[in-house]
Amino acid sequence: MAEAVAEPGSVPLLAAALRAHGEAFGGAAVLAAWAPGRVNLIGEHTDYNGGFVLPMALQLGTVLVGSPTRDGTISILTTSAEADEPHGVQFPAPRHGSPLSPGQPRWANYVKGVIQHYQGGPVPGFSAVIASDIPLGGGLSSSAALEVATYTFLQQLCPDDGDLVAKALACQKAEHTFAGMPCGIMDQFISVMGKEGHALLIDCRSLETVLVPLTDASLAVLITNSNVRHTLTGSEYPTRRRQCEEAAAALGKASLRDATMAELEAARSQLGEEVYRRARHVIGEIARTAQAAQALQDRDYKTFGRLMVESHNSLRDDYEVSCPELDELVAAALEVDGVYGSRMTGGGFGGCTVTLLEAGAAESAQHHIQACGRKEKYSGTATFYLTKPSGGAKVLPL
């Protein structure tokens, strides 16, 4: 695994985590790992349908620092004020015949799940501290960053074979089995595989990836956090997933990736209106994402922006996972000169929007969005992150 120069954001995070480890456990941490959050530029709710997604890794991420211990006990502390209580947990390292199981607090389940599904091992006892600058519940994948940072830490503690795809899949399995969230593969994949200066087109059926350059200095990616929280483990996400499976089965397909709009229209009467609209979003979004990746490759930002807006409208009207706050943030961004496109990003029901715009328009876009927020019924305060595509998970040298 390549040791890397710390991302700008990971330096203060690392310092805070090291300090907290010394205070909590009395000894210095000897190992450190970092994994990024992500923003998905386009391709929403397509990953669990075998489709395409186009995320990029962020400079926001999660650090895990720690040291092996000799007593077979794992002790973990989170510095996140937003995590559910308690902020510290202790449990015995898993052994053959005595696996770990999920419980309270919820944040620890992501870590436990990765330890349980780790491909190397056996995992010894260790102490660890988690620190993150990814907003929780903001749709920027704080959960996958925690999983992948944990896995990257374990790779130093007791090395595995270094297979990156197996790493991402083990982290996804942890989220399914320990956090009860039937997510697709996108979040873990981009956190593992991200490359600086690139978005990553992921084919979620074959798991093949294509790096798409995103280094144009005249271009900026603005993330706007509505600061409206969503919890996706509610019924909405599994319901959408089930509706997609129902539509695919009715069309005689393994997944909606194999379906065309013509086939969907032909089967409309037997699907029921809601399931039809869910499938229409997914089939359209898979096609949009492939077109958008090509547009980005060609530096055709106008086309990319148009596809982002079409994606948002489809998520709002057909998939019904947007909310008034996100709709208003998108509408406000689209009023600004130099904005190519804007859409909700992440699972929905709050969280963030992503806007592609000319770098020179970034400041006026932020001012305009804030001003609109004050005028409209959206009374929240938006937070902005102007970001560039980062590299994936890495060991931080201590």
Coordinates of N, CA, C and O in Angstrom, one line a residue, residues 108-184:
A108 N -20.5 2.1 16.3 CA -19.5 1.1 16.5 C -19.8 -0.1 15.6 O -18.9 -0.9 15.3
N109 N -21.0 -0.3 15.1 CA -21.4 -1.4 14.3 C -20.6 -1.4 13.0 O -20.3 -2.5 12.5
Y110 N -20.3 -0.2 12.4 CA -19.5 -0.2 11.2 C -18.1 -0.7 11.4 O -17.6 -1.4 10.6
V111 N -17.6 -0.4 12.5 CA -16.2 -0.9 12.9 C -16.2 -2.4 13.1 O -15.4 -3.2 12.6
K112 N -17.2 -2.8 14.0 CA -17.3 -4.2 14.3 C -17.5 -5.1 13.0 O -16.9 -6.2 12.9
G113 N -18.4 -4.6 12.1 CA -18.7 -5.3 10.9 C -17.4 -5.5 10.1 O -17.2 -6.6 9.5
V114 N -16.6 -4.5 10.0 CA -15.4 -4.6 9.2 C -14.4 -5.6 9.9 O -13.8 -6.4 9.2
I115 N -14.3 -5.5 11.2 CA -13.4 -6.4 11.9 C -13.9 -7.9 11.6 O -13.1 -8.8 11.3
Q116 N -15.2 -8.1 11.7 CA -15.7 -9.4 11.6 C -15.5 -10.0 10.1 O -15.2 -11.2 9.9
H117 N -15.6 -9.1 9.1 CA -15.5 -9.5 7.7 C -14.1 -9.3 7.1 O -13.9 -9.5 5.9
Y118 N -13.2 -8.9 8.0 CA -11.8 -8.6 7.5 C -11.2 -9.9 6.8 O -11.4 -11.0 7.4
Q119 N -10.6 -9.7 5.7 CA -10.1 -10.9 4.9 C -8.7 -11.4 5.4 O -8.3 -12.5 5.0
G120 N -8.0 -10.6 6.2 CA -6.8 -11.1 6.8 C -7.1 -11.7 8.2 O -8.1 -12.2 8.5
G121 N -6.1 -11.6 9.1 CA -6.4 -11.9 10.5 C -5.7 -13.2 10.9 O -4.9 -13.8 10.2
P122 N -6.0 -13.8 12.1 CA -6.9 -13.2 13.1 C -6.6 -11.8 13.6 O -5.4 -11.5 13.8
V123 N -7.6 -11.1 13.9 CA -7.4 -9.7 14.4 C -7.1 -9.7 15.9 O -7.8 -10.3 16.6
P124 N -6.0 -9.1 16.3 CA -5.6 -9.1 17.7 C -6.4 -8.0 18.4 O -7.1 -7.3 17.8
G125 N -6.2 -7.9 19.7 CA -6.7 -6.8 20.5 C -6.0 -5.5 20.0 O -4.8 -5.5 19.6
F126 N -6.7 -4.4 20.1 CA -6.1 -3.1 19.8 C -6.9 -1.9 20.4 O -8.0 -2.1 20.8
S127 N -6.2 -0.8 20.6 CA -6.9 0.4 21.0 C -6.9 1.3 19.8 O -6.0 1.3 19.0
A128 N -8.0 2.1 19.6 CA -8.1 3.0 18.4 C -9.0 4.2 18.7 O -9.9 4.1 19.5
V129 N -8.7 5.3 18.0 CA -9.5 6.5 18.1 C -9.9 6.9 16.6 O -9.0 6.8 15.7
I130 N -11.1 7.3 16.5 CA -11.7 7.7 15.2 C -11.9 9.2 15.2 O -12.4 9.7 16.2
A131 N -11.4 9.9 14.1 CA -11.7 11.3 14.0 C -12.1 11.5 12.5 O -11.6 10.9 11.6
S132 N -13.1 12.4 12.3 CA -13.6 12.6 10.9 C -14.0 14.0 10.7 O -14.5 14.7 11.6
D133 N -13.9 14.5 9.5 CA -14.4 15.9 9.1 C -15.5 15.7 8.1 O -15.9 16.7 7.5
I134 N -16.1 14.5 7.9 CA -17.2 14.4 7.0 C -18.5 14.6 7.8 O -18.7 14.0 8.9
P135 N -19.4 15.4 7.3 CA -20.6 15.6 8.1 C -21.5 14.3 8.1 O -21.6 13.7 7.1
L136 N -21.9 13.9 9.3 CA -22.7 12.7 9.5 C -24.1 12.9 8.9 O -24.7 14.0 9.0
G137 N -24.6 11.9 8.2 CA -26.0 12.0 7.6 C -26.1 13.0 6.5 O -27.2 13.5 6.2
G138 N -25.0 13.4 5.9 CA -25.1 14.5 4.9 C -25.0 13.9 3.5 O -25.0 14.6 2.5
G139 N -25.0 12.6 3.3 CA -25.0 12.0 2.0 C -23.6 12.0 1.4 O -23.5 11.8 0.2
L140 N -22.5 12.2 2.2 CA -21.2 12.2 1.7 C -20.4 11.0 2.1 O -19.2 10.9 2.1
S141 N -21.2 10.0 2.6 CA -20.6 8.7 2.8 C -19.7 8.6 4.0 O -18.6 8.0 3.9
S142 N -20.1 9.2 5.1 CA -19.3 9.0 6.3 C -19.1 7.6 6.8 O -18.1 7.1 7.3
S143 N -20.2 6.8 6.5 CA -20.1 5.4 6.9 C -19.1 4.6 6.1 O -18.3 3.8 6.7
A144 N -19.1 4.7 4.8 CA -18.1 4.0 4.0 C -16.6 4.4 4.4 O -15.7 3.6 4.4
A145 N -16.5 5.7 4.6 CA -15.1 6.2 5.0 C -14.7 5.6 6.3 O -13.5 5.2 6.5
L146 N -15.6 5.4 7.3 CA -15.3 4.8 8.5 C -14.9 3.3 8.3 O -13.9 2.8 8.9
E147 N -15.7 2.6 7.5 CA -15.4 1.2 7.2 C -14.1 1.0 6.5 O -13.3 0.2 6.9
V148 N -13.8 1.8 5.5 CA -12.6 1.7 4.7 C -11.4 2.1 5.5 O -10.3 1.5 5.4
A149 N -11.5 3.1 6.4 CA -10.4 3.5 7.3 C -10.1 2.4 8.2 O -8.9 2.1 8.5
T150 N -11.1 1.8 8.8 CA -11.0 0.6 9.7 C -10.2 -0.5 9.0 O -9.3 -1.1 9.5
Y151 N -10.7 -0.8 7.8 CA -10.0 -1.9 7.0 C -8.6 -1.6 6.7 O -7.7 -2.5 6.9
T152 N -8.3 -0.4 6.4 CA -6.9 0.1 6.0 C -6.0 0.0 7.3 O -4.8 -0.4 7.2
F153 N -6.6 0.3 8.4 CA -5.9 0.2 9.7 C -5.6 -1.3 10.0 O -4.5 -1.7 10.3
L154 N -6.6 -2.2 9.8 CA -6.4 -3.6 10.0 C -5.3 -4.2 9.1 O -4.6 -5.1 9.5
Q155 N -5.2 -3.7 7.9 CA -4.2 -4.2 6.9 C -2.8 -4.0 7.5 O -1.9 -4.7 7.1
Q156 N -2.6 -2.9 8.3 CA -1.3 -2.7 8.9 C -1.1 -3.6 10.1 O 0.0 -4.1 10.5
L157 N -2.2 -3.9 10.8 CA -2.2 -4.6 12.1 C -1.9 -6.1 11.8 O -1.1 -6.8 12.5
C158 N -2.6 -6.7 10.8 CA -2.5 -8.1 10.4 C -2.8 -8.2 8.9 O -3.9 -8.3 8.5
P159 N -1.7 -8.0 8.0 CA -2.0 -7.8 6.6 C -2.8 -8.9 5.9 O -2.8 -10.1 6.3
D160 N -3.6 -8.5 4.9 CA -4.3 -9.4 4.1 C -3.6 -9.5 2.8 O -2.4 -9.1 2.7
D161 N -4.2 -10.0 1.7 CA -3.5 -10.1 0.4 C -3.5 -8.9 -0.4 O -3.0 -8.9 -1.5
G162 N -4.1 -7.8 0.1 CA -4.0 -6.5 -0.6 C -5.0 -6.3 -1.8 O -4.9 -5.4 -2.5
D163 N -6.0 -7.3 -2.0 CA -6.9 -7.2 -3.1 C -7.9 -6.1 -2.8 O -8.7 -6.1 -1.8
L164 N -7.9 -5.1 -3.7 CA -8.7 -3.8 -3.4 C -10.2 -4.1 -3.6 O -11.0 -3.5 -2.9
V165 N -10.6 -4.9 -4.6 CA -12.0 -5.2 -4.8 C -12.6 -6.0 -3.6 O -13.6 -5.7 -3.1
A166 N -11.8 -7.0 -3.1 CA -12.2 -7.8 -1.9 C -12.4 -6.8 -0.7 O -13.3 -7.0 0.1
K167 N -11.5 -5.8 -0.6 CA -11.6 -4.9 0.5 C -12.9 -4.1 0.4 O -13.6 -4.0 1.5
A168 N -13.2 -3.6 -0.7 CA -14.5 -2.8 -0.9 C -15.7 -3.7 -0.6 O -16.6 -3.3 0.1
L169 N -15.6 -4.9 -1.1 CA -16.8 -5.8 -0.9 C -16.9 -6.2 0.6 O -18.1 -6.3 1.1
A170 N -15.8 -6.4 1.3 CA -15.9 -6.7 2.7 C -16.5 -5.6 3.5 O -17.3 -5.8 4.4
C171 N -16.1 -4.3 3.1 CA -16.7 -3.2 3.8 C -18.2 -3.0 3.5 O -19.0 -2.7 4.4
Q172 N -18.6 -3.3 2.3 CA -20.0 -3.3 1.9 C -20.8 -4.3 2.7 O -21.9 -4.1 3.3
K173 N -20.2 -5.5 2.9 CA -20.8 -6.6 3.6 C -21.0 -6.2 5.1 O -22.0 -6.5 5.7
A174 N -20.0 -5.5 5.6 CA -20.1 -5.0 7.0 C -21.3 -4.1 7.2 O -22.1 -4.2 8.1
E175 N -21.6 -3.2 6.2 CA -22.7 -2.3 6.3 C -24.0 -3.1 6.1 O -25.0 -2.8 6.8
H176 N -24.1 -4.1 5.3 CA -25.3 -4.9 5.1 C -25.6 -5.6 6.4 O -26.8 -5.6 6.9
T177 N -24.6 -6.3 7.0 CA -24.9 -7.2 8.1 C -24.8 -6.6 9.5 O -25.5 -7.1 10.4
F178 N -24.0 -5.5 9.6 CA -23.9 -4.9 11.0 C -24.7 -3.6 11.1 O -25.0 -3.3 12.2
A179 N -24.9 -2.9 10.0 CA -25.6 -1.6 10.1 C -27.0 -1.7 9.5 O -27.8 -0.8 9.6
G180 N -27.3 -2.9 9.0 CA -28.7 -3.1 8.5 C -29.0 -2.3 7.3 O -30.2 -1.9 7.1
M181 N -28.0 -1.9 6.5 CA -28.2 -1.0 5.4 C -27.9 -1.7 4.1 O -26.7 -1.9 3.8
P182 N -28.9 -2.0 3.2 CA -28.6 -2.8 2.0 C -28.0 -1.9 0.9 O -28.6 -1.9 -0.2
C183 N -26.9 -1.3 1.1 CA -26.3 -0.3 0.2 C -25.7 -1.0 -1.0 O -25.4 -2.2 -1.0
G184 N -25.6 -0.3 -2.2 CA -24.8 -0.8 -3.3 C -23.3 -0.7 -3.0 O -22.9 -0.4 -1.9

